[in-house]
Amino acid sequence: MNCYTDGKPILIKALENGVSIIGLTRGESTKFHHIEKMDKGDVLLVQFTEFTAAIKIKGNAEILSSGGDIVSGD
Amino acid sequence: MNCYTDGKPILIKALENGVSIIGLTRGESTKFHHIEKMDKGDVLLVQFTEFTAAIKIKGNAEILSSGGDIVSGD
Amino acid sequence: MNCYTDGKPILIKALENGVSIIGLTRGESTKFHHIEKMDKGDVLLVQFTEFTAAIKIKGNAEILSSGGDIVSGD
Amino acid sequence: MNCYTDGKPILIKALENGVSIIGLTRGESTKFHHIEKMDKGDVLLVQFTEFTAAIKIKGNAEILSSGGDIVSGD
Amino acid sequence: MNCYTDGKPILIKALENGVSIIGLTRGESTKFHHIEKMDKGDVLLVQFTEFTAAIKIKGNAEILSSGGDIVSGD
Amino acid sequence: MNCYTDGKPILIKALENGVSIIGLTRGESTKFHHIEKMDKGDVLLVQFTEFTAAIKIKGNAEILSSGGDIVSGD
Amino acid sequence: MNCYTDGKPILIKALENGVSIIGLTRGESTKFHHIEKMDKGDVLLVQFTEFTAAIKIKGNAEILSSGGDIVSGD
Amino acid sequence: MNCYTDGKPILIKALENGVSIIGLTRGESTKFHHIEKMDKGDVLLVQFTEFTAAIKIKGNAEILSSGGDIVSGD
Amino acid sequence: MNCYTDGKPILIKALENGVSIIGLTRGESTKFHHIEKMDKGDVLLVQFTEFTAAIKIKGNAEILSSGGDIVSGD
Amino acid sequence: MNCYTDGKPILIKALENGVSIIGLTRGESTKFHHIEKMDKGDVLLVQFTEFTAAIKIKGNAEILSSGGDIVSGD
Amino acid sequence: MNCYTDGKPILIKALENGVSIIGLTRGESTKFHHIEKMDKGDVLLVQFTEFTAAIKIKGNAEILSSGGDIVSGD
Amino acid sequence: MNCYTDGKPILIKALENGVSIIGLTRGESTKFHHIEKMDKGDVLLVQFTEFTAAIKIKGNAEILSSGGDIVSGD
């Protein structure tokens, strides 16, 4: 069974151009496997998967999730 | 069992013409697999699937989900 | 097991003639597979299925769902 | 297991003669498979099944469901 | 597994003589399979089954269910 | 697994002599399979079973259930 | 699996001597299979089982259950 | 799986000497299989088991359970 | 599966020296299988097991459980 | 499946030197299998396991658990 | 199935240098298997595992968990 | 089934440059297997996995989780 997620999406809204959403691999070694570049106003809905166990956000963004809400960036 | 979703739809309403809903693939590489163009007022109900683990929204839209509600666009 | 839905119906009420409810396919490619035309006042109760992972609504309609409530159209 | 329904009935009360409750098929093609005609005051309790994934209501009726309550018709 | 119901009974009380509770079949075709006639004051507790996916009530009756409460008849 | 019941008993208290609790069969045909006669003040705790999918109550009785509470009789 | 009960006991307290707790069989025919006589003040904790799908209480008793609370007797 | 209990203990406190806690058998015939004598102030924590489907309490005792709380005895 | 307990500990605090916590066997016959003597102030956290279906407490003790809280002893 | 615990830790804080946390064995005989000595201020997080079905605490300690909170010692 | 935890992390924040987080083994014998030294301000998120059934904290730390919150140290 | 997580992400926001998020291995020995360096304002969403059973945070960061919220650093 696949239950890496409770099925509720993580929402990320870029509040400036050039926000990076970086997927890190699940598994014995942790590596970048995808970088999604976002423009100001873009929204990304994501979830943890069998390939992604960590997500890094660089730049000013609003983040909503079932684990809590936070704003990234200075 | 399918745990990609809690079964509650994600609702996206375009607030302007030309809003793009972009499905990104689940799996070892993350690629665009579908772009849905929306006119002003259109509503799309979507869910994560065995093929889609991320959804990017470009343009001004209202988004309702079990993970939180947000407005995309400037 | 089939759990694409939490079993709660999505309700769509057409607020004008000619509202279109468009079913999009689940799977590797996303295509239209059904268009349901609605007259003013008609109500459609729908759910996600093994064939339908997205539903597009064009025209003025009231939408109630376990993911949230919204009105489509201008 | 059956996940087409959360087991809570959908209730439809006809508020005029000639209300139509139309069952649409689940599956690769979506077709009418049953039309139930209702007289004023009749109540129908229904659920989604392995054969029915959408229900269309034409005419003035009160609809109660675990997804929300609505009145069809003008 | 049989989960056509959440296990909570549907209660129907006839408010006049001659109320009809009509069971409609589950399956590819939808047909009447049982009509239960009720006298004023009678109460029927029912549930959806592997044979019954819809229940029609004709005449003045009070209906209580986990999907909502309604009164049939004019 | 047994999903005919949520495990909560249905309670029926006769408010007069001669109240009838009538069990109707589950299955392709619906027939009486048991009539329980109750004297005033008697209480019956019942549940739906693999043999009983409907229960009819004739006479003045108080009914408590997880689907709602009602009084039968005029 | 055995889930005739939600695991919460039914409590019955005799408020007079000679209260009868009568177990009725589950199955195609419904018959008495046990009568428990209670003296005033006695408490019985019971549950539905694979053999008992109905319990009849004759005489003045206080009944607590997850389906509701009631007093039997006149 | 074990569904005889919701895992919450039934607590019985003897409020006088000589309180009897009587276990009755589960199964086709219902018989005493154990009598536990309690002195004033003793507390017994019990649960329904694969052998015990009813528990009778004679004498003055305080009973706490997930089905409700009651005091036995006159 | 082992679900004799909801996983929440039963807490027993001795309020005097010599409190006895007596484990009674699960099974066809009910016998003492362990006596734990407690000094004043000692706390015991216990649960029902595949060997223990009843626990008797003699002496003055405070008892906390998911079934309710009680003080044993006079 | 493991049902010895609801997964919530039991927290024990020693309020004096020399508090003893004593693990008692699950199984047909109940014996000490581990004694953990704690200094003042130490905190131990523990859970029931396939080897431990009872935990005895001697000395002055604060105990937090999903079954309730208590202070051991005089 | 692995359910030693409810999936909610235990959070430990060192309030001084030299706080020790000591993992104790699950199994027939209970032994230290890891000591994690923490500097002031460090936070550790941990969970019970198939190897760790107890965690001892020495030194001044703030502990948050689904079983309760406590501060270790004098 | 995967019970390492309840599916809710742990969110960590660096409040200064050089915050370290250190993954420690699950298993018989506990070792560092990954260090993620974060700049001020970066947000990391993480979960426990089959490889990671502890996460250490060094430096000033805001941490949100279903087990509680805390700020690391002095």
GROMACS .gro file of C-alpha atoms in nm, chain J:
model
   74
  667MET     CA    1  -0.073  -0.632   1.319
  668ASN     CA    2   0.054  -0.478   1.636
  669CYS     CA    3  -0.219  -0.358   1.872
  670TYR     CA    4  -0.022  -0.343   2.195
  671THR     CA    5  -0.007   0.035   2.164
  672ASP     CA    6  -0.195   0.324   2.006
  673GLY     CA    7   0.148   0.460   1.912
  674LYS     CA    8   0.137   0.747   2.162
  675PRO     CA    9   0.439   0.740   2.399
  676ILE     CA   10   0.408   0.704   2.775
  677LEU     CA   11   0.623   0.976   2.938
  678ILE     CA   12   0.776   0.925   3.284
  679LYS     CA   13   0.976   1.202   3.456
  680ALA     CA   14   1.168   1.118   3.773
  681LEU     CA   15   1.103   1.378   4.043
  682GLU     CA   16   1.375   1.230   4.272
  683ASN     CA   17   1.688   1.015   4.238
  684GLY     CA   18   1.648   0.638   4.223
  685VAL     CA   19   1.309   0.607   4.056
  686SER     CA   20   1.269   0.251   3.919
  687ILE     CA   21   1.085   0.170   3.596
  688ILE     CA   22   1.027  -0.206   3.598
  689GLY     CA   23   0.917  -0.395   3.284
  690LEU     CA   24   0.702  -0.704   3.345
  691THR     CA   25   0.676  -0.978   3.086
  692ARG     CA   26   0.375  -1.050   2.866
  693GLY     CA   27   0.283  -1.415   2.852
  694GLU     CA   28   0.170  -1.705   3.066
  695SER     CA   29   0.395  -1.608   3.356
  696THR     CA   30   0.457  -1.248   3.460
  697LYS     CA   31   0.817  -1.175   3.560
  698PHE     CA   32   1.051  -0.877   3.587
  699HIS     CA   33   1.262  -0.852   3.272
  700HIS     CA   34   1.417  -0.507   3.305
  701ILE     CA   35   1.472  -0.241   3.569
  702GLU     CA   36   1.562   0.110   3.450
  703LYS     CA   37   1.701   0.334   3.725
  704MET     CA   38   1.636   0.706   3.681
  705ASP     CA   39   1.798   1.012   3.830
  706LYS     CA   40   1.603   1.324   3.924
  707GLY     CA   41   1.491   1.509   3.609
  708ASP     CA   42   1.540   1.216   3.370
  709VAL     CA   43   1.252   1.149   3.130
  710LEU     CA   44   1.175   0.806   2.984
  711LEU     CA   45   0.946   0.757   2.684
  712VAL     CA   46   0.818   0.400   2.670
  713GLN     CA   47   0.551   0.185   2.505
  714PHE     CA   48   0.403  -0.162   2.558
  715THR     CA   49   0.570  -0.421   2.336
  716GLU     CA   50   0.547  -0.786   2.243
  717PHE     CA   51   0.762  -0.848   2.556
  718THR     CA   52   0.622  -0.593   2.801
  719ALA     CA   53   0.254  -0.588   2.906
  720ALA     CA   54   0.296  -0.412   3.241
  721ILE     CA   55   0.524  -0.139   3.374
  722LYS     CA   56   0.573  -0.071   3.747
  723ILE     CA   57   0.701   0.264   3.872
  724LYS     CA   58   0.851   0.296   4.220
  725GLY     CA   59   0.948   0.637   4.354
  726ASN     CA   60   0.829   0.993   4.290
  727ALA     CA   61   0.759   1.045   3.918
  728GLU     CA   62   0.523   1.233   3.686
  729ILE     CA   63   0.348   1.006   3.434
  730LEU     CA   64   0.172   1.123   3.116
  731SER     CA   65  -0.014   0.876   2.891
  732SER     CA   66  -0.310   0.844   2.655
  733GLY     CA   67  -0.481   0.650   2.940
  734GLY     CA   68  -0.445   0.941   3.185
  735ASP     CA   69  -0.189   1.139   3.388
  736ILE     CA   70  -0.077   1.056   3.744
  737VAL     CA   71   0.206   1.122   3.992
  738SER     CA   72   0.368   0.819   4.157
  739GLY     CA   73   0.523   0.824   4.505
  740ASP     CA   74   0.393   0.951   4.835
   0.00000   0.00000   0.00000
